[in-house]
Tab-separated table of C-alpha atoms in Angstrom:
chain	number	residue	atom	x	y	z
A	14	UNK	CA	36.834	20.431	291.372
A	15	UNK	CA	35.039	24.035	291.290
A	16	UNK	CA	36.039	25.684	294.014
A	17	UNK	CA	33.961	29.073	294.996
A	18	UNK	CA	34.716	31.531	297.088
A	19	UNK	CA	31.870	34.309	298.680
A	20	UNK	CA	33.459	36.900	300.586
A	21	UNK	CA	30.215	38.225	301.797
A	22	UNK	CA	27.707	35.257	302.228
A	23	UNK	CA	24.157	35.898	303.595
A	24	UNK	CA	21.210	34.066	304.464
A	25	UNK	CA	18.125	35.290	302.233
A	26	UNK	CA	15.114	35.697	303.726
A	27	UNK	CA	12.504	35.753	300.710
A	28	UNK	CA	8.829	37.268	301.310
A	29	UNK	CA	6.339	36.594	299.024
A	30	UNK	CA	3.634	39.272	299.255
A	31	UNK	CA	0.351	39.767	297.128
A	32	UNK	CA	1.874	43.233	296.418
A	33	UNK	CA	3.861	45.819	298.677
A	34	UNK	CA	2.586	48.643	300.536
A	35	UNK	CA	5.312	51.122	301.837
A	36	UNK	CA	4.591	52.251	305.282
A	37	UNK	CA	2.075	49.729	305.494
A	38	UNK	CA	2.095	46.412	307.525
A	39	UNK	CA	2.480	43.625	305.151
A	40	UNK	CA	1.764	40.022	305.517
A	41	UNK	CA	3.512	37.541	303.597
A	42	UNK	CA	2.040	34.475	301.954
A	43	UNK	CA	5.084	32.200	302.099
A	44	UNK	CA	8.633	32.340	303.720
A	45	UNK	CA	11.634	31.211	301.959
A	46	UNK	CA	15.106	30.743	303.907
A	47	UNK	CA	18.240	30.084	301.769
A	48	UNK	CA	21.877	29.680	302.259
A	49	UNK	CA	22.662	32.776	299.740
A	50	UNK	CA	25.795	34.410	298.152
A	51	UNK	CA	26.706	34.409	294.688
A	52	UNK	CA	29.303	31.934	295.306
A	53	UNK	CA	27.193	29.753	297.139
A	54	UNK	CA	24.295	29.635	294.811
A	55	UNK	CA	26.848	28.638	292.180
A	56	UNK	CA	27.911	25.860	294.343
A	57	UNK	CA	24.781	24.800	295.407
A	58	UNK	CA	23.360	24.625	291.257
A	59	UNK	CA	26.540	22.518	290.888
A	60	UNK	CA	26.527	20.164	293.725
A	61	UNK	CA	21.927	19.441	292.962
A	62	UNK	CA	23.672	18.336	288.840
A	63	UNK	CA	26.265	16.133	291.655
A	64	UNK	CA	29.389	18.155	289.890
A	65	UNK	CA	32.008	18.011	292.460
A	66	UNK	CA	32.562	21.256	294.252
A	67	UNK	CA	33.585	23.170	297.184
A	68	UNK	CA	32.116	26.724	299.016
A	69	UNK	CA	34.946	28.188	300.862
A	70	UNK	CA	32.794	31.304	302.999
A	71	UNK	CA	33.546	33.541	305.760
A	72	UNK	CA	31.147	32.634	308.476
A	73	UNK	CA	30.305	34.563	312.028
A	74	UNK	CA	27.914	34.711	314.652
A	75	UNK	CA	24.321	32.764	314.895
A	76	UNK	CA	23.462	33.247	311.341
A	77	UNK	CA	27.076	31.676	310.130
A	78	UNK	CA	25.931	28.539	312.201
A	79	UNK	CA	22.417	28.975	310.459
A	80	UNK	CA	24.465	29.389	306.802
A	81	UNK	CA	26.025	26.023	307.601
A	82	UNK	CA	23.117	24.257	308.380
A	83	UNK	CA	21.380	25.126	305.405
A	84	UNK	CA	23.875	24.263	303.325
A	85	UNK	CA	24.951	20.782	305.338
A	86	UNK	CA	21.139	20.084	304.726
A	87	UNK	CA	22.174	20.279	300.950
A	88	UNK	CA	25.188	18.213	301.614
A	89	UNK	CA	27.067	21.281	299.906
A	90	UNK	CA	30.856	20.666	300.873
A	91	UNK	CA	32.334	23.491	302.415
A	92	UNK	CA	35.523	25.310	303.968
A	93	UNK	CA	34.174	27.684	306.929
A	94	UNK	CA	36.556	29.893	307.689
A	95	UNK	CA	35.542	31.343	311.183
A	96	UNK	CA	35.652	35.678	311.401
A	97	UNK	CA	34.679	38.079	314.269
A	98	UNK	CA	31.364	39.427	313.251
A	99	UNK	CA	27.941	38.188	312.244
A	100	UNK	CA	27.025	37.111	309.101
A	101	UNK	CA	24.749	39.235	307.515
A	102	UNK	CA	20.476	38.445	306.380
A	103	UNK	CA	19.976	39.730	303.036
A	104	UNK	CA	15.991	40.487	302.901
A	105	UNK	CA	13.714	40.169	299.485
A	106	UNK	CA	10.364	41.379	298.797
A	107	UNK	CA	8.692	39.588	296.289
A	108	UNK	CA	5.227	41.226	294.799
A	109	UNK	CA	4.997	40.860	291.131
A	110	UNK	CA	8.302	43.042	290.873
A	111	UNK	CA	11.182	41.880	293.575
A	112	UNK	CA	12.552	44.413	295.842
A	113	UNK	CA	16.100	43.353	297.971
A	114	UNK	CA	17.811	44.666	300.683
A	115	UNK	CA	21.154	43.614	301.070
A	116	UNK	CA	22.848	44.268	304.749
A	117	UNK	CA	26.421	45.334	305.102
A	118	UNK	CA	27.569	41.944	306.089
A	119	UNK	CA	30.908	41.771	309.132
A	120	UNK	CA	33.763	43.817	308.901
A	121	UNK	CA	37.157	41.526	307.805
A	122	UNK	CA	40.413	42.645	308.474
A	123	UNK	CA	43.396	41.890	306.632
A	124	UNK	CA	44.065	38.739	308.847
A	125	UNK	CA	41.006	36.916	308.091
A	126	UNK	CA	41.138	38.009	304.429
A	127	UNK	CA	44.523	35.913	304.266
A	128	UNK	CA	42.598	33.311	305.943
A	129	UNK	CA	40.328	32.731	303.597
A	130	UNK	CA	43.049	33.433	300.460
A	131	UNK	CA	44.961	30.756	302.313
A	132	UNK	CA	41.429	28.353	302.550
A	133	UNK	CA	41.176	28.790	298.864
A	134	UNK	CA	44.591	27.899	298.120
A	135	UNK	CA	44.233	24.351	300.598
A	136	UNK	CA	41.688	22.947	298.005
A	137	UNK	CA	43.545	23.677	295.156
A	138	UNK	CA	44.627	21.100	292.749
A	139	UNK	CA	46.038	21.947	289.352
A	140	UNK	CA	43.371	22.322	286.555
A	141	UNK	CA	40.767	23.057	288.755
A	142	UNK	CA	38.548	26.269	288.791
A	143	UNK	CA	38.117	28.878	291.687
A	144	UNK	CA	34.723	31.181	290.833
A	145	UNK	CA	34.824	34.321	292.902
A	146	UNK	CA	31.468	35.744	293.126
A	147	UNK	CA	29.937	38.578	295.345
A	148	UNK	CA	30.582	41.937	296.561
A	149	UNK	CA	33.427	42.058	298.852
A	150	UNK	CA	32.685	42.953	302.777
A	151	UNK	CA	33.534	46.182	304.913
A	152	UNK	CA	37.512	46.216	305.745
A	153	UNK	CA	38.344	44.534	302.439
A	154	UNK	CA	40.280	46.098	299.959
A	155	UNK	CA	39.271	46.117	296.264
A	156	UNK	CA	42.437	44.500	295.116
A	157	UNK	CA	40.875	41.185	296.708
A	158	UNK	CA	40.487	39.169	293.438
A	159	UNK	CA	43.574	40.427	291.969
A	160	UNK	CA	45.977	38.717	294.987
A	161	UNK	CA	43.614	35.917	294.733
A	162	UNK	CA	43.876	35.797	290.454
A	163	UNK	CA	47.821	35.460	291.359
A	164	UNK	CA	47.923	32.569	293.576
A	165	UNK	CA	45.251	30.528	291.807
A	166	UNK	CA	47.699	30.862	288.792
A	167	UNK	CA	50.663	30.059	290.840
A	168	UNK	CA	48.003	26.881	291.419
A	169	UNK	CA	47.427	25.965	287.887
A	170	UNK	CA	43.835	26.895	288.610
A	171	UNK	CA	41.969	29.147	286.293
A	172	UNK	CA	39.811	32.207	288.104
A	173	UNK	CA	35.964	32.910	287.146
A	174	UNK	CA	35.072	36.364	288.404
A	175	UNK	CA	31.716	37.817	289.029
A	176	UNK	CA	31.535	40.660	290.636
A	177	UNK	CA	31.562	44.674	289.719
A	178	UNK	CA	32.885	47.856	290.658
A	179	UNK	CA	36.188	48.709	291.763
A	180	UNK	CA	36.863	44.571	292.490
A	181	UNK	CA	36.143	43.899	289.177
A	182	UNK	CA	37.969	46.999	287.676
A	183	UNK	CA	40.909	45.993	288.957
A	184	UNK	CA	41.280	42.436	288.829
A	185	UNK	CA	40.119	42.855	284.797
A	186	UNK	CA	42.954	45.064	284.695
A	187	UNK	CA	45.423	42.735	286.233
A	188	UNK	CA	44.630	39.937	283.231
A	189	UNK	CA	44.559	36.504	283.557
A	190	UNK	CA	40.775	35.749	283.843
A	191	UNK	CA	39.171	32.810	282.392
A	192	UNK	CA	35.697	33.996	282.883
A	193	UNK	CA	34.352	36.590	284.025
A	194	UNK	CA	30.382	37.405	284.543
A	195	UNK	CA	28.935	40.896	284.291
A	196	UNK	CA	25.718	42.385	283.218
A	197	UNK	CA	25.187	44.918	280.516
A	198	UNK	CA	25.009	47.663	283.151
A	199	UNK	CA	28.332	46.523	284.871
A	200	UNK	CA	29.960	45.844	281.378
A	201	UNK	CA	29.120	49.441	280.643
A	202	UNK	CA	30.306	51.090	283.820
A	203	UNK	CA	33.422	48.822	283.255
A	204	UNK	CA	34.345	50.282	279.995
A	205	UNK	CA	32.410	54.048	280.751
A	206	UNK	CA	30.070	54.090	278.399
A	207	UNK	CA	26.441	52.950	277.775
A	208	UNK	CA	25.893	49.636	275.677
A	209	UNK	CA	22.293	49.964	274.322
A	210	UNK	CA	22.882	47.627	271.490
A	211	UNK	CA	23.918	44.125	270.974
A	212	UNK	CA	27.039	45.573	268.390
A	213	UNK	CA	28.168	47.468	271.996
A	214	UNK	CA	27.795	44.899	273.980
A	215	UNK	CA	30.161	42.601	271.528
A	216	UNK	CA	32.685	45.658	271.442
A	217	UNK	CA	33.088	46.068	274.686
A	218	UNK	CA	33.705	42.411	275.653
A	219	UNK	CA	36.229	42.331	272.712
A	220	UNK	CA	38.204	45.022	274.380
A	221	UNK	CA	38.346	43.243	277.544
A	222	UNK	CA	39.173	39.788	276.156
A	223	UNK	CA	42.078	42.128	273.749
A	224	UNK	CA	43.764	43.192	277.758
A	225	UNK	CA	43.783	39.241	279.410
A	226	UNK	CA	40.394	38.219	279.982
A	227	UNK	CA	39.537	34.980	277.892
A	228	UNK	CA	35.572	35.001	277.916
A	229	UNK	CA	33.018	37.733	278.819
A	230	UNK	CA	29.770	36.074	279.945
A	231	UNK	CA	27.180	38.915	279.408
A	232	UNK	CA	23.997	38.523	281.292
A	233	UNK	CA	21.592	40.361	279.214
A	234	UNK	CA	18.211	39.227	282.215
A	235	UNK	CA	15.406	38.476	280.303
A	236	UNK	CA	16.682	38.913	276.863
A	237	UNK	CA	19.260	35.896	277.515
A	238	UNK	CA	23.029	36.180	277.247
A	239	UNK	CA	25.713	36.955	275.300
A	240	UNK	CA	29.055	35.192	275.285
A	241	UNK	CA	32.351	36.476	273.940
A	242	UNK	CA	35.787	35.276	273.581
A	243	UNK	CA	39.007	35.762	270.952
A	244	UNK	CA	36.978	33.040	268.751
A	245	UNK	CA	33.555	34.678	268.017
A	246	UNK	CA	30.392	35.637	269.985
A	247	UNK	CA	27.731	33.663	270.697
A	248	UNK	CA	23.874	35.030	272.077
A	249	UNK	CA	21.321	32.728	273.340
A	250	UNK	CA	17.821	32.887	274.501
A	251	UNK	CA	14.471	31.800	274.919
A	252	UNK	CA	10.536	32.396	275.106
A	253	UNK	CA	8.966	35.028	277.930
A	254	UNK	CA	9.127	33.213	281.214
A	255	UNK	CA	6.575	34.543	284.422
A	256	UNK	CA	9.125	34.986	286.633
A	257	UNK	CA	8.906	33.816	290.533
A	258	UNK	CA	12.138	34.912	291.639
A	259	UNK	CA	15.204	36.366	289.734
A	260	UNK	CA	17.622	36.490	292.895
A	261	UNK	CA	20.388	34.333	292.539
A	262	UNK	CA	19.667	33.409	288.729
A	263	UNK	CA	22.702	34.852	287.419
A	264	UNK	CA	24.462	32.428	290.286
A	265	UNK	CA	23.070	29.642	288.092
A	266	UNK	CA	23.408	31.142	284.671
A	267	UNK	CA	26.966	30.907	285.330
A	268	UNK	CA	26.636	27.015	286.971
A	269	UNK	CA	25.212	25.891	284.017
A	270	UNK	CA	27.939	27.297	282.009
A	271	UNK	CA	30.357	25.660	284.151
A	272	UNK	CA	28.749	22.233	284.162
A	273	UNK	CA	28.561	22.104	280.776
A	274	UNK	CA	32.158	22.933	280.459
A	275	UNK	CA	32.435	19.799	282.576
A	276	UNK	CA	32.725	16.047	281.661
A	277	UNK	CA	33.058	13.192	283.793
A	278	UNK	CA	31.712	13.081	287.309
A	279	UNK	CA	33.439	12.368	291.293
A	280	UNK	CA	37.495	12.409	290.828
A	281	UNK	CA	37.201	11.760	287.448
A	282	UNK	CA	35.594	15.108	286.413
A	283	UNK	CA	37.296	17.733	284.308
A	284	UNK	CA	36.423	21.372	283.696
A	285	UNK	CA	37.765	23.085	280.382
A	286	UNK	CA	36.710	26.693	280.280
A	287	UNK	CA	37.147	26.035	276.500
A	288	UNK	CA	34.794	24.021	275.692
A	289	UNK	CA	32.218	23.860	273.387
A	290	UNK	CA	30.931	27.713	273.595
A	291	UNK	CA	27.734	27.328	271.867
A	292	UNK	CA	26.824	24.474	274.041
A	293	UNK	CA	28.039	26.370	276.938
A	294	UNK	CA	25.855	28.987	276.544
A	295	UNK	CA	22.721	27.457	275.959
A	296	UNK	CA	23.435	25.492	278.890
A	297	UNK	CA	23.977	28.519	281.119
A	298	UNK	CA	20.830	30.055	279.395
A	299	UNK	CA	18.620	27.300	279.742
A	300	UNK	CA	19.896	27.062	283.589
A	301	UNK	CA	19.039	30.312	284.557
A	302	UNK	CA	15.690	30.429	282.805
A	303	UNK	CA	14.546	27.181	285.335
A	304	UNK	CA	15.884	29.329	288.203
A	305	UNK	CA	13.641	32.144	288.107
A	306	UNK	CA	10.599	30.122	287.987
A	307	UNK	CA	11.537	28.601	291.733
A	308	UNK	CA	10.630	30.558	294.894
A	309	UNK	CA	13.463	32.778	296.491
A	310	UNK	CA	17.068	31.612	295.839
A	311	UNK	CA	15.976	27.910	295.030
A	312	UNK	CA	18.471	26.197	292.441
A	313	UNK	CA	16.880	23.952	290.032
A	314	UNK	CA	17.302	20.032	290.177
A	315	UNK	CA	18.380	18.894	286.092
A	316	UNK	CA	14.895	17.510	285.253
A	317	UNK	CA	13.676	21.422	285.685
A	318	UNK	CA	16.005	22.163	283.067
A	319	UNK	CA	14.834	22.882	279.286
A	320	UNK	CA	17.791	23.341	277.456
A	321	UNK	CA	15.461	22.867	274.165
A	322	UNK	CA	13.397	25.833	274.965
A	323	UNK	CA	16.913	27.744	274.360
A	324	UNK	CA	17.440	29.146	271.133
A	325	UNK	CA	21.148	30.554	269.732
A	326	UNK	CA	22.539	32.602	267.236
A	327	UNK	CA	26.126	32.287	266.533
A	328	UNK	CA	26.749	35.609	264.862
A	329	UNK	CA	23.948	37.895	266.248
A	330	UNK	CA	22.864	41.065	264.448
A	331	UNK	CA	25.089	44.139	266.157
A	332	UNK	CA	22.612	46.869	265.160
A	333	UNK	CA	19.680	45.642	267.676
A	334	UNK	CA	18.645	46.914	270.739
A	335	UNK	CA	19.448	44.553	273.638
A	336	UNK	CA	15.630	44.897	274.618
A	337	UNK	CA	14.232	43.533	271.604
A	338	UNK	CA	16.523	40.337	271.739
């Protein structure tokens, strides 16, 4: 079972515009409404390639019953755990470039952050995999995925993190990741220093994989990814895409990874982190590369997927510039 966890789940509201006028009435040509979080898009990419998993989300308020909805229209399992507050409508502008605006989301307080620490820990079985994902809501302290790193371990569960800031500063500090997902941009501000080149990029995984984290999953956006662990690094990529939508395809950049990292299907499946990294990545590459060509948050079903449009280099060149990958 993956298990993911979205402290701060939305519902996105996608626009798609001709182009944008600030201060100017706009009228959109199509509407998009999607159960969103980066958790949730994760499980949602999973559960369309039928790889069993489970959303455990704080939900509140009309949109929380909406959230559900949408996502028992998917047939996405899930663990509500009910909060005061409404869950929050995260708004995107598409027009050639996309524009988001992300509300605040409810305020949690320490009660119904055990809550959902204690929802997580319910579903746990030993050997399965908990992704955390998303930025962490108002009346949560940073040190969230650090008390949550500890009792998936105590679980014999192994933690995916993607997130950034203080959260992720912390619970990369703590050790004892199996995963974790940043950009280039939060990869620099992680190690506090600017990563213009593929070389840095390696460098500055290494470190973090030398201090307890296993694998650095570097989403490089259109240039592809980069992955790292104690064994080698690994880049892959593919041919310009026209994009539709990019929100939510670094939710399933990392799915892919983590399906491909899984073998079996129902009771029988089996996820080992460990697996195969060059097929890993070009799974998680080629999986993100079919999401941005669907409309808002849509996840792609796995006859969208071109995994042979993915190219890979096992020991990229360090000296070039990560926007000429």
């Amino acid at each position: 079972m993956i298990v993911t966890l979205t402290p701060n789940p939305s519902i996105d509201r996608a626009y798609d515009l001709d182009r944008l006028l600030v201060g100017e009435v706009n009228r959109a040509a199509a509407v998009h409404v999607d159960a969103g979080g980066k958790g949730i898009n994760v499980s949602r990419a999973l559960h369309a390639a039928s790889i069993p998993t489970r959303a455990v989300l704080p939900v509140g308020g009309p949109d929380g019953e909406l959230l559900l909805a949408l996502l028992a229209q998917l047939r996405v399992p899930t663990v509500p755990v009910p909060v005061e507050g409404d869950t929050r409508s995260n708004i995107t502008l598409v027009a050639g470039d996309t524009t988001k605006v992300n509300a605040p989301g409810p305020n949690l307080d320490d009660a119904a952050r055990d809550r959902l620490l204690d929802a997580v820990a319910d579903t746990l079985a030993p050997g399965d995999v908990v992704v955390a994902a998303g930025s962490l809501p108002a009346g949560v302290a940073p040190d969230l995925y650090v008390r949550l790193g500890a009792l998936v371990r105590e679980r014999g569960a192994g933690l995916v993190l993607d997130t950034s800031g203080p959260a992720l500063q912390q619970a990369v500090a703590a050790g004892g990741l199996a995963l974790i997902k940043p950009n280039d941009d939060e990869l620099a501000e992680l190690v506090g220093r600017e990563l213009p080149t593929v070389g840095d990029v390696v460098t500055a995984a290494r470190e973090l994989v030398a201090t307890g984290t296993d694998r650095v999953l570097v989403s490089l956006g259109a240039h592809g990814a980069l992955l790292v662990s104690a064994d080698g690094s690994w880049w892959a990529g593919g041919p310009a895409l026209v994009a539709a939508s990019t929100v939510g395809a670094g939710d399933t950049t990392l799915a892919g990874y983590l399906a491909a990292c899984t073998s079996g299907r129902g009771a029988d499946s089996r996820t080992d982190l460990a697996a195969d990294p060059a097929l890993a990545l070009r799974t998680a590459v080629a999986w993100g590369r079919a999401a941005v060509q669907l409309p808002g948050t849509a996840v792609p079903t796995p006859d969208l997927i071109r995994a042979d449009e993915v190219r890979i280099l096992t020991t990229p060149d360090p000296t070039t510039p990560i926007k000429e990958m």
